[in-house]
Amino acid sequence: MAYDERLALFRQTRLNPFDRGEEENGPQEGKTPPQHEAKPELFSGNRTHSSDRTMDLGLAEDHFSRPVGSFVASDIEQLKLAIEECKKLILELPEHSERQKDTVVKLIHLRLKLQELKDPEEDEPNLRILLEHRFSKEKSKSVKQTCDKCSTIIWGLIQTWYTCTGCYYRCHSKCMNLITKPCVRSKVSHQSEYELSICPEIGLDRQDYRCAECRTPISLRGVPSEARQCDYTGQYYCSSCHWNDTAVIPARVIHNWEFEPRKVCRSSLRYLALMMSRPVLKLKEINPLLFNFVEELVEIRKLRQDILLMKPYFITCKEAMEARLLLQLQDRQHFVENDDMYSLQDLIDISSGRLSCSLTEIHTTFAKHIKLDCERCQAKGFVCELCKEGDILFPFDSHTSLCHDCSAVFHRDCYYDNSTTCPRCARMNERKQDEVSDVKDA
């Protein structure tokens, strides 16, 4: 008999004969089902045939179906006794034998039932708030996770667990009251900035040889607990607060253009993950020389400047608003607001080349709408007033230059060869002088 068939047969025989009789024939008055024995026999010594294996497993002893009324302490004790006998029997049976496999299946179901009695799911609230965490009860039973508090595996099939909707801190239900770490999202909300010094170490002696987070005694020799350094904060942590996770460090990116992931503690990992898409890095102030060494940054800056010049066309164009062209940058909203703020994710994508490809494609789409597809946008173009020749010019064209005072557009060569002032600025100044003189005459 195959393993799946035995498991199906096991499920069919979960209900004891007395429960089946009541289900089929209805409860019989005056008859009380016999009580379970305190200690079940797991195997019958003389039975070895596969067809009798279900009886060998002691399935006539009903450890799974709920009897009339609630479980009491004696039911839990029965399950514990059955679990212990299963464990002993697994060790005694031949390795990889059919009977040992059947006993393992039996043990799993007994443990599931015991956990169900000890930790009833219906008693747990769906939402709990603690230290600014907003914990939501998880319904997934198959995803393997690790508890951030006790560092052990969360068995979703038999254990209730929660995830913070803000910082994604995961923990067992039983570990909730032991949490001492506040939600990292609150720190992101109140302090949206990075540590911009590379691994600012202060020394383990300055930490009093204790974990920077939970204050557990630590040492470099690993006694009583190993000291692990976080490359982001520069501080040392215990193995419960530092799992040797890795992340890209913002300070190393900005100063060295280095993207190699470094080991960080758990709180830094969550903080960096939440800050990843936030545009808080003003590169021209933090490290302006970076543009001299990274050509990709110069290219991205030019594309962003062009998009900002295209934005006025779109917000005054009905067709562009209906097509929602600007929503193509909804994941990088800061690209349509300024050209000097970057997120850590932007820099990572620039290094990999992904951002250059996607932004060039969006730039081409925007330019096509203004110069070819939309007559209203075409009508807002410029003619070079210096040479009065050539096609219609737009401020984002590569061969044009803008007057810094009036934003008029000229051919680049014409603009730099011109020794006089901007013709448009001259007309505007002349008009202002005429208006002043008219007021005086009146």
PDB file of C-alpha atoms in Angstrom, residues 44-282:
ATOM      1  CA  SER A  44      -0.222  -5.087  18.350  1.00  0.00           C
ATOM      2  CA  GLY A  45       2.755  -7.409  18.621  1.00  0.00           C
ATOM      3  CA  ASN A  46       1.456 -10.155  16.278  1.00  0.00           C
ATOM      4  CA  ARG A  47       0.130  -8.031  13.404  1.00  0.00           C
ATOM      5  CA  THR A  48       2.470  -7.380  10.510  1.00  0.00           C
ATOM      6  CA  HIS A  49       0.234  -7.479   7.402  1.00  0.00           C
ATOM      7  CA  SER A  50      -0.155  -4.107   5.631  1.00  0.00           C
ATOM      8  CA  SER A  51      -3.980  -4.324   5.672  1.00  0.00           C
ATOM      9  CA  ASP A  52      -3.886  -4.404   9.478  1.00  0.00           C
ATOM     10  CA  ARG A  53      -1.435  -1.527   9.798  1.00  0.00           C
ATOM     11  CA  THR A  54      -4.141   0.989  10.666  1.00  0.00           C
ATOM     12  CA  MET A  55      -5.015  -1.054  13.726  1.00  0.00           C
ATOM     13  CA  ASP A  56      -1.313  -1.435  14.509  1.00  0.00           C
ATOM     14  CA  LEU A  57      -1.137   2.354  14.748  1.00  0.00           C
ATOM     15  CA  GLY A  58      -3.767   2.341  17.461  1.00  0.00           C
ATOM     16  CA  LEU A  59      -6.280   4.325  15.474  1.00  0.00           C
ATOM     17  CA  ALA A  60      -9.159   2.708  17.294  1.00  0.00           C
ATOM     18  CA  GLU A  61      -7.987   4.904  20.145  1.00  0.00           C
ATOM     19  CA  ASP A  62      -9.490   8.221  19.140  1.00  0.00           C
ATOM     20  CA  HIS A  63      -6.949  10.925  19.849  1.00  0.00           C
ATOM     21  CA  PHE A  64      -8.236  13.149  17.048  1.00  0.00           C
ATOM     22  CA  SER A  65     -12.022  13.508  17.060  1.00  0.00           C
ATOM     23  CA  ARG A  66     -13.421  15.778  19.751  1.00  0.00           C
ATOM     24  CA  PRO A  67     -15.664  13.869  22.206  1.00  0.00           C
ATOM     25  CA  VAL A  68     -18.900  15.284  23.542  1.00  0.00           C
ATOM     26  CA  GLY A  69     -18.081  18.336  25.636  1.00  0.00           C
ATOM     27  CA  SER A  70     -14.778  20.194  25.966  1.00  0.00           C
ATOM     28  CA  PHE A  71     -11.323  18.754  26.356  1.00  0.00           C
ATOM     29  CA  VAL A  72     -10.064  18.625  29.913  1.00  0.00           C
ATOM     30  CA  ALA A  73      -6.601  18.140  31.383  1.00  0.00           C
ATOM     31  CA  SER A  74      -6.854  14.340  31.166  1.00  0.00           C
ATOM     32  CA  ASP A  75      -7.241  14.548  27.365  1.00  0.00           C
ATOM     33  CA  ILE A  76      -4.006  16.548  27.113  1.00  0.00           C
ATOM     34  CA  GLU A  77      -2.263  14.016  29.341  1.00  0.00           C
ATOM     35  CA  GLN A  78      -3.472  11.170  27.113  1.00  0.00           C
ATOM     36  CA  LEU A  79      -2.023  12.922  24.067  1.00  0.00           C
ATOM     37  CA  LYS A  80       1.292  13.502  25.839  1.00  0.00           C
ATOM     38  CA  LEU A  81       1.510   9.820  26.795  1.00  0.00           C
ATOM     39  CA  ALA A  82       0.713   8.767  23.229  1.00  0.00           C
ATOM     40  CA  ILE A  83       3.361  11.171  21.866  1.00  0.00           C
ATOM     41  CA  GLU A  84       6.031   9.777  24.180  1.00  0.00           C
ATOM     42  CA  GLU A  85       5.228   6.192  23.201  1.00  0.00           C
ATOM     43  CA  CYS A  86       5.348   7.156  19.507  1.00  0.00           C
ATOM     44  CA  LYS A  87       8.787   8.704  19.983  1.00  0.00           C
ATOM     45  CA  LYS A  88      10.112   5.603  21.752  1.00  0.00           C
ATOM     46  CA  LEU A  89       8.635   3.322  19.119  1.00  0.00           C
ATOM     47  CA  ILE A  90      10.200   5.325  16.262  1.00  0.00           C
ATOM     48  CA  LEU A  91      13.636   4.769  17.797  1.00  0.00           C
ATOM     49  CA  GLU A  92      13.021   1.036  18.277  1.00  0.00           C
ATOM     50  CA  LEU A  93      11.678   0.270  14.790  1.00  0.00           C
ATOM     51  CA  PRO A  94      14.027  -0.506  11.838  1.00  0.00           C
ATOM     52  CA  GLU A  95      15.339   2.568  10.013  1.00  0.00           C
ATOM     53  CA  HIS A  96      13.208   3.631   6.964  1.00  0.00           C
ATOM     54  CA  SER A  97      10.763   0.770   7.520  1.00  0.00           C
ATOM     55  CA  GLU A  98       7.088   1.112   6.619  1.00  0.00           C
ATOM     56  CA  ARG A  99       6.037   0.800  10.244  1.00  0.00           C
ATOM     57  CA  GLN A 100       8.423   3.578  11.269  1.00  0.00           C
ATOM     58  CA  LYS A 101       6.980   5.880   8.560  1.00  0.00           C
ATOM     59  CA  ASP A 102       3.457   5.149   9.747  1.00  0.00           C
ATOM     60  CA  THR A 103       4.451   5.915  13.314  1.00  0.00           C
ATOM     61  CA  VAL A 104       5.947   9.251  12.248  1.00  0.00           C
ATOM     62  CA  VAL A 105       2.640  10.180  10.603  1.00  0.00           C
ATOM     63  CA  LYS A 106       0.871   9.224  13.811  1.00  0.00           C
ATOM     64  CA  LEU A 107       3.272  11.382  15.844  1.00  0.00           C
ATOM     65  CA  ILE A 108       2.713  14.419  13.619  1.00  0.00           C
ATOM     66  CA  HIS A 109      -1.053  14.269  13.990  1.00  0.00           C
ATOM     67  CA  LEU A 110      -0.837  13.782  17.736  1.00  0.00           C
ATOM     68  CA  ARG A 111       1.363  16.849  18.058  1.00  0.00           C
ATOM     69  CA  LEU A 112      -0.959  18.899  15.867  1.00  0.00           C
ATOM     70  CA  LYS A 113      -3.861  18.004  18.091  1.00  0.00           C
ATOM     71  CA  LEU A 114      -1.919  18.774  21.257  1.00  0.00           C
ATOM     72  CA  GLN A 115      -0.880  22.182  19.946  1.00  0.00           C
ATOM     73  CA  GLU A 116      -4.466  22.900  18.948  1.00  0.00           C
ATOM     74  CA  LEU A 117      -5.613  22.238  22.523  1.00  0.00           C
ATOM     75  CA  LYS A 118      -2.840  24.306  24.085  1.00  0.00           C
ATOM     76  CA  ASP A 119      -3.033  27.277  21.705  1.00  0.00           C
ATOM     77  CA  PRO A 120      -6.607  27.630  20.367  1.00  0.00           C
ATOM     78  CA  GLU A 121      -6.571  29.992  17.384  1.00  0.00           C
ATOM     79  CA  GLU A 122     -10.013  31.441  18.003  1.00  0.00           C
ATOM     80  CA  ASP A 123      -8.792  33.079  21.245  1.00  0.00           C
ATOM     81  CA  GLU A 124      -6.200  35.237  19.444  1.00  0.00           C
ATOM     82  CA  PRO A 125      -7.201  38.758  18.278  1.00  0.00           C
ATOM     83  CA  ASN A 126      -6.644  39.681  14.636  1.00  0.00           C
ATOM     84  CA  LEU A 127      -4.914  42.983  15.458  1.00  0.00           C
ATOM     85  CA  ARG A 128      -2.644  43.893  18.361  1.00  0.00           C
ATOM     86  CA  ILE A 129      -0.833  47.194  18.990  1.00  0.00           C
ATOM     87  CA  LEU A 130       2.400  47.162  20.978  1.00  0.00           C
ATOM     88  CA  LEU A 131       5.323  49.661  21.098  1.00  0.00           C
ATOM     89  CA  GLU A 132       3.937  51.402  17.971  1.00  0.00           C
ATOM     90  CA  HIS A 133       3.843  48.048  16.159  1.00  0.00           C
ATOM     91  CA  ARG A 134       0.537  47.179  14.493  1.00  0.00           C
ATOM     92  CA  PHE A 135       0.563  43.396  14.591  1.00  0.00           C
ATOM     93  CA  SER A 136      -1.784  41.557  12.250  1.00  0.00           C
ATOM     94  CA  LYS A 137      -2.452  37.855  12.720  1.00  0.00           C
ATOM     95  CA  GLU A 138      -1.158  35.821   9.803  1.00  0.00           C
ATOM     96  CA  LYS A 139      -3.317  33.196   8.119  1.00  0.00           C
ATOM     97  CA  SER A 140      -0.596  31.516   6.079  1.00  0.00           C
ATOM     98  CA  LYS A 141       0.093  27.983   7.284  1.00  0.00           C
ATOM     99  CA  SER A 142       2.721  26.864   4.809  1.00  0.00           C
ATOM    100  CA  VAL A 143       5.224  29.755   4.608  1.00  0.00           C
ATOM    101  CA  LYS A 144       8.329  29.123   6.706  1.00  0.00           C
ATOM    102  CA  GLN A 145       9.324  32.148   8.780  1.00  0.00           C
ATOM    103  CA  THR A 146      11.599  32.886  11.735  1.00  0.00           C
ATOM    104  CA  CYS A 147      10.514  34.655  14.913  1.00  0.00           C
ATOM    105  CA  ASP A 148      12.368  37.976  15.322  1.00  0.00           C
ATOM    106  CA  LYS A 149      12.127  37.696  19.114  1.00  0.00           C
ATOM    107  CA  CYS A 150      13.207  34.148  19.964  1.00  0.00           C
ATOM    108  CA  SER A 151      15.044  33.414  16.659  1.00  0.00           C
ATOM    109  CA  THR A 152      13.295  30.056  16.241  1.00  0.00           C
ATOM    110  CA  ILE A 153      11.206  28.771  13.343  1.00  0.00           C
ATOM    111  CA  ILE A 154       7.517  29.685  13.198  1.00  0.00           C
ATOM    112  CA  TRP A 155       5.511  26.565  12.379  1.00  0.00           C
ATOM    113  CA  GLY A 156       2.473  28.218  10.840  1.00  0.00           C
ATOM    114  CA  LEU A 157       0.560  24.950  10.706  1.00  0.00           C
ATOM    115  CA  ILE A 158       0.419  24.632  14.478  1.00  0.00           C
ATOM    116  CA  GLN A 159       1.435  28.053  15.849  1.00  0.00           C
ATOM    117  CA  THR A 160      -0.255  31.442  15.818  1.00  0.00           C
ATOM    118  CA  TRP A 161       2.012  34.263  14.636  1.00  0.00           C
ATOM    119  CA  TYR A 162       1.845  37.957  13.876  1.00  0.00           C
ATOM    120  CA  THR A 163       3.491  40.413  11.465  1.00  0.00           C
ATOM    121  CA  CYS A 164       3.810  44.167  12.019  1.00  0.00           C
ATOM    122  CA  THR A 165       2.209  45.936   9.072  1.00  0.00           C
ATOM    123  CA  GLY A 166       4.695  48.796   9.447  1.00  0.00           C
ATOM    124  CA  CYS A 167       8.152  47.218   9.779  1.00  0.00           C
ATOM    125  CA  TYR A 168       7.317  43.537   9.037  1.00  0.00           C
ATOM    126  CA  TYR A 169       8.564  42.357  12.441  1.00  0.00           C
ATOM    127  CA  ARG A 170       7.430  38.705  12.824  1.00  0.00           C
ATOM    128  CA  CYS A 171       6.946  36.802  16.035  1.00  0.00           C
ATOM    129  CA  HIS A 172       5.047  33.998  17.745  1.00  0.00           C
ATOM    130  CA  SER A 173       1.914  34.871  19.639  1.00  0.00           C
ATOM    131  CA  LYS A 174       3.620  33.621  22.804  1.00  0.00           C
ATOM    132  CA  CYS A 175       6.530  36.073  22.245  1.00  0.00           C
ATOM    133  CA  MET A 176       4.358  39.182  21.910  1.00  0.00           C
ATOM    134  CA  ASN A 177       4.633  40.276  25.535  1.00  0.00           C
ATOM    135  CA  LEU A 178       8.435  39.877  25.492  1.00  0.00           C
ATOM    136  CA  ILE A 179       9.036  42.401  22.673  1.00  0.00           C
ATOM    137  CA  THR A 180      11.171  45.398  23.648  1.00  0.00           C
ATOM    138  CA  LYS A 181      11.980  46.811  20.172  1.00  0.00           C
ATOM    139  CA  PRO A 182       9.745  49.688  18.997  1.00  0.00           C
ATOM    140  CA  CYS A 183       8.487  49.774  15.432  1.00  0.00           C
ATOM    141  CA  VAL A 184      11.165  50.982  12.997  1.00  0.00           C
ATOM    142  CA  ARG A 185       8.570  52.750  10.836  1.00  0.00           C
ATOM    143  CA  SER A 186       8.095  55.348  13.569  1.00  0.00           C
ATOM    144  CA  LYS A 187      11.820  56.126  13.329  1.00  0.00           C
ATOM    145  CA  VAL A 188      11.504  56.463   9.556  1.00  0.00           C
ATOM    146  CA  SER A 189       8.572  58.856   9.992  1.00  0.00           C
ATOM    147  CA  HIS A 190      10.376  61.080  12.516  1.00  0.00           C
ATOM    148  CA  GLN A 191      13.966  60.804  11.238  1.00  0.00           C
ATOM    149  CA  SER A 192      14.127  60.207   7.482  1.00  0.00           C
ATOM    150  CA  GLU A 193      17.878  60.375   7.065  1.00  0.00           C
ATOM    151  CA  TYR A 194      20.810  57.997   6.750  1.00  0.00           C
ATOM    152  CA  GLU A 195      23.966  57.576   8.739  1.00  0.00           C
ATOM    153  CA  LEU A 196      26.480  58.950   6.223  1.00  0.00           C
ATOM    154  CA  SER A 197      29.680  57.953   8.025  1.00  0.00           C
ATOM    155  CA  ILE A 198      31.182  54.637   6.975  1.00  0.00           C
ATOM    156  CA  CYS A 199      30.860  52.137   9.852  1.00  0.00           C
ATOM    157  CA  PRO A 200      31.110  54.679  12.716  1.00  0.00           C
ATOM    158  CA  GLU A 201      32.528  52.274  15.306  1.00  0.00           C
ATOM    159  CA  ILE A 202      32.852  53.477  18.919  1.00  0.00           C
ATOM    160  CA  GLY A 203      34.370  50.306  20.372  1.00  0.00           C
ATOM    161  CA  LEU A 204      32.963  47.420  22.384  1.00  0.00           C
ATOM    162  CA  ASP A 205      34.321  48.887  25.637  1.00  0.00           C
ATOM    163  CA  ARG A 206      32.227  52.040  25.096  1.00  0.00           C
ATOM    164  CA  GLN A 207      29.195  49.739  24.896  1.00  0.00           C
ATOM    165  CA  ASP A 208      30.159  48.240  28.253  1.00  0.00           C
ATOM    166  CA  TYR A 209      30.546  44.879  26.454  1.00  0.00           C
ATOM    167  CA  ARG A 210      26.790  44.675  25.990  1.00  0.00           C
ATOM    168  CA  CYS A 211      24.519  44.402  22.970  1.00  0.00           C
ATOM    169  CA  ALA A 212      23.617  47.869  21.687  1.00  0.00           C
ATOM    170  CA  GLU A 213      19.953  46.888  21.515  1.00  0.00           C
ATOM    171  CA  CYS A 214      18.978  44.359  24.189  1.00  0.00           C
ATOM    172  CA  ARG A 215      21.984  44.929  26.531  1.00  0.00           C
ATOM    173  CA  THR A 216      22.910  41.240  26.629  1.00  0.00           C
ATOM    174  CA  PRO A 217      26.560  40.671  27.689  1.00  0.00           C
ATOM    175  CA  ILE A 218      28.745  39.996  24.596  1.00  0.00           C
ATOM    176  CA  SER A 219      32.407  39.602  23.741  1.00  0.00           C
ATOM    177  CA  LEU A 220      34.599  39.088  20.680  1.00  0.00           C
ATOM    178  CA  ARG A 221      35.559  35.636  21.986  1.00  0.00           C
ATOM    179  CA  GLY A 222      31.923  34.537  21.944  1.00  0.00           C
ATOM    180  CA  VAL A 223      31.594  34.121  25.725  1.00  0.00           C
ATOM    181  CA  PRO A 224      28.869  34.398  26.903  1.00  0.00           C
ATOM    182  CA  SER A 225      27.558  35.559  23.489  1.00  0.00           C
ATOM    183  CA  GLU A 226      29.286  36.444  20.223  1.00  0.00           C
ATOM    184  CA  ALA A 227      29.674  40.152  19.437  1.00  0.00           C
ATOM    185  CA  ARG A 228      28.603  40.925  15.858  1.00  0.00           C
ATOM    186  CA  GLN A 229      29.228  44.311  14.282  1.00  0.00           C
ATOM    187  CA  CYS A 230      26.632  46.125  12.197  1.00  0.00           C
ATOM    188  CA  ASP A 231      28.317  47.854   9.257  1.00  0.00           C
ATOM    189  CA  TYR A 232      25.600  50.523   9.149  1.00  0.00           C
ATOM    190  CA  THR A 233      25.607  51.704  12.784  1.00  0.00           C
ATOM    191  CA  GLY A 234      29.139  50.542  13.641  1.00  0.00           C
ATOM    192  CA  GLN A 235      27.862  49.082  16.923  1.00  0.00           C
ATOM    193  CA  TYR A 236      28.034  45.524  18.231  1.00  0.00           C
ATOM    194  CA  TYR A 237      25.046  43.251  18.800  1.00  0.00           C
ATOM    195  CA  CYS A 238      24.278  39.798  20.152  1.00  0.00           C
ATOM    196  CA  SER A 239      23.324  36.866  17.936  1.00  0.00           C
ATOM    197  CA  SER A 240      19.621  37.392  18.730  1.00  0.00           C
ATOM    198  CA  CYS A 241      19.678  40.987  17.426  1.00  0.00           C
ATOM    199  CA  HIS A 242      22.175  40.363  14.589  1.00  0.00           C
ATOM    200  CA  TRP A 243      21.512  37.408  12.251  1.00  0.00           C
ATOM    201  CA  ASN A 244      24.315  38.204   9.809  1.00  0.00           C
ATOM    202  CA  ASP A 245      21.828  39.633   7.293  1.00  0.00           C
ATOM    203  CA  THR A 246      23.355  41.757   4.545  1.00  0.00           C
ATOM    204  CA  ALA A 247      22.324  45.049   2.969  1.00  0.00           C
ATOM    205  CA  VAL A 248      23.739  47.801   0.757  1.00  0.00           C
ATOM    206  CA  ILE A 249      25.184  50.572   2.959  1.00  0.00           C
ATOM    207  CA  PRO A 250      24.223  54.146   1.861  1.00  0.00           C
ATOM    208  CA  ALA A 251      27.455  55.746   3.158  1.00  0.00           C
ATOM    209  CA  ARG A 252      29.621  53.363   1.107  1.00  0.00           C
ATOM    210  CA  VAL A 253      27.537  54.066  -2.009  1.00  0.00           C
ATOM    211  CA  ILE A 254      27.749  57.855  -1.692  1.00  0.00           C
ATOM    212  CA  HIS A 255      31.434  58.093  -0.812  1.00  0.00           C
ATOM    213  CA  ASN A 256      32.908  55.089  -2.661  1.00  0.00           C
ATOM    214  CA  TRP A 257      30.207  54.091  -5.179  1.00  0.00           C
ATOM    215  CA  GLU A 258      30.387  50.632  -3.559  1.00  0.00           C
ATOM    216  CA  PHE A 259      27.333  48.373  -3.645  1.00  0.00           C
ATOM    217  CA  GLU A 260      28.646  45.211  -2.003  1.00  0.00           C
ATOM    218  CA  PRO A 261      26.172  44.082   0.704  1.00  0.00           C
ATOM    219  CA  ARG A 262      27.546  44.208   4.252  1.00  0.00           C
ATOM    220  CA  LYS A 263      26.421  42.533   7.456  1.00  0.00           C
ATOM    221  CA  VAL A 264      23.857  44.512   9.444  1.00  0.00           C
ATOM    222  CA  CYS A 265      21.727  43.927  12.523  1.00  0.00           C
ATOM    223  CA  ARG A 266      18.017  43.176  12.289  1.00  0.00           C
ATOM    224  CA  SER A 267      16.827  46.679  13.198  1.00  0.00           C
ATOM    225  CA  SER A 268      19.179  48.261  10.627  1.00  0.00           C
ATOM    226  CA  LEU A 269      18.004  45.771   8.009  1.00  0.00           C
ATOM    227  CA  ARG A 270      14.369  46.778   8.529  1.00  0.00           C
ATOM    228  CA  TYR A 271      15.239  50.484   8.636  1.00  0.00           C
ATOM    229  CA  LEU A 272      17.220  50.326   5.391  1.00  0.00           C
ATOM    230  CA  ALA A 273      14.418  48.351   3.729  1.00  0.00           C
ATOM    231  CA  LEU A 274      11.840  50.997   4.676  1.00  0.00           C
ATOM    232  CA  MET A 275      14.143  53.843   3.607  1.00  0.00           C
ATOM    233  CA  MET A 276      15.131  52.205   0.324  1.00  0.00           C
ATOM    234  CA  SER A 277      12.696  54.152  -1.900  1.00  0.00           C
ATOM    235  CA  ARG A 278      12.718  57.449   0.006  1.00  0.00           C
ATOM    236  CA  PRO A 279      14.427  60.323  -1.898  1.00  0.00           C
ATOM    237  CA  VAL A 280      16.523  61.756   0.934  1.00  0.00           C
ATOM    238  CA  LEU A 281      19.991  61.870  -0.690  1.00  0.00           C
ATOM    239  CA  LYS A 282      21.017  65.240  -2.134  1.00  0.00           C
TER     240      LYS A 282
END
